[in-house]
């Protein structure tokens, strides 16, 4: 995949973050914790090409003979996991619950075939090509965690303590956060999608929920006392940034509950919240379909739909939004244009 080169920067003692230069599906932040004897990644890029780029940058920051021996995976979305193949000897650490999400998502090769094989004239094919078409998983094997835990895990990377904290279902089932007390830093994974004026981000997307668990996970990040928070996507935050994100999530939760109480179906509720345009600076508003759909599932006690069905709805709403931006067309706010068959 070709994106502008990611930015690798030092944020604390022996701690580096690799920040993709733009927002969008699949462009996740990754961390490198170094020591004189060993090193660890927190999350991997989405495909082997990006992971190779991160590995090259990592090696420049490690002493001779020091390798990345561990990958701590904040959750099992491919954009945090599927690059681990570039480190075939590394221990891959996840929660036990993350396995379930690995089985919910397509394998890398299945996803590659789906993106390449979908009809680009359909909303789903158009959406997949647009947002996932630049990645290459044609030769990517699934990644299996080699160390799974429940609850919490204490590790050391050289002299650096690493506190790995499993969470109740939030962004996915099986999320964890990584607290580095010496660096006063936390990698939150996708319980936080950040945005600042200088680097606007995307709408959060939450597959598991309920949103109260995501809010509680953000509070757990603050409870560690960390002053540097590296979200799964978007710029690095301070504590105030985390509190602002909690307020954002609380608003989405409140709107979902109000619309549910008013008897509005989930998909229509997502359309309405999108049309309210409370955060016009954020990309991918169609992801509210997933987040609000997850919240409704908890309110209704229903099962999660398959990932393809969910993404088809997301693509349809994105298509509606795209059509509504074509000048001269009569549209109603937030979409509602008829879709192609
Ligand atoms: Zn992600």
Short mmCIF file of N, CA and C and ligand atoms in Angstrom, two decimals, residues 28 75 77 79-80 171 190 193 232-233, ligand 1:
data_model
loop_
_atom_site.label_atom_id
_atom_site.label_comp_id
_atom_site.label_asym_id
_atom_site.label_seq_id
_atom_site.Cartn_x
_atom_site.Cartn_y
_atom_site.Cartn_z
N UNK A 28 -3.97 2.70 11.64
CA UNK A 28 -3.93 2.71 13.11
C UNK A 28 -2.55 3.14 13.61
N UNK A 75 -6.56 -5.14 20.46
CA UNK A 75 -7.82 -5.82 20.13
C UNK A 75 -7.64 -6.47 18.77
N UNK A 77 -9.16 -6.38 15.78
CA UNK A 77 -9.40 -5.86 14.42
C UNK A 77 -8.12 -6.02 13.61
N UNK A 79 -6.63 -4.22 11.58
CA UNK A 79 -5.73 -3.06 11.44
C UNK A 79 -4.82 -2.87 12.66
N UNK A 80 -4.94 -3.76 13.63
CA UNK A 80 -4.03 -3.72 14.79
C UNK A 80 -3.24 -5.03 14.94
N UNK A 171 -14.94 -1.65 22.47
CA UNK A 171 -14.81 -1.48 21.01
C UNK A 171 -15.04 -2.83 20.32
N UNK A 190 -8.69 1.06 20.40
CA UNK A 190 -9.80 1.79 19.78
C UNK A 190 -10.93 2.12 20.74
N UNK A 193 -10.91 7.16 19.72
CA UNK A 193 -10.56 7.68 18.39
C UNK A 193 -10.41 9.18 18.58
N UNK A 232 -6.08 4.40 19.45
CA UNK A 232 -5.91 3.50 18.31
C UNK A 232 -5.77 4.25 17.00
N UNK A 233 -6.46 5.38 16.90
CA UNK A 233 -6.43 6.19 15.69
C UNK A 233 -6.46 7.65 16.10
ZN1 LIG B 1 -8.57 0.32 14.63
#
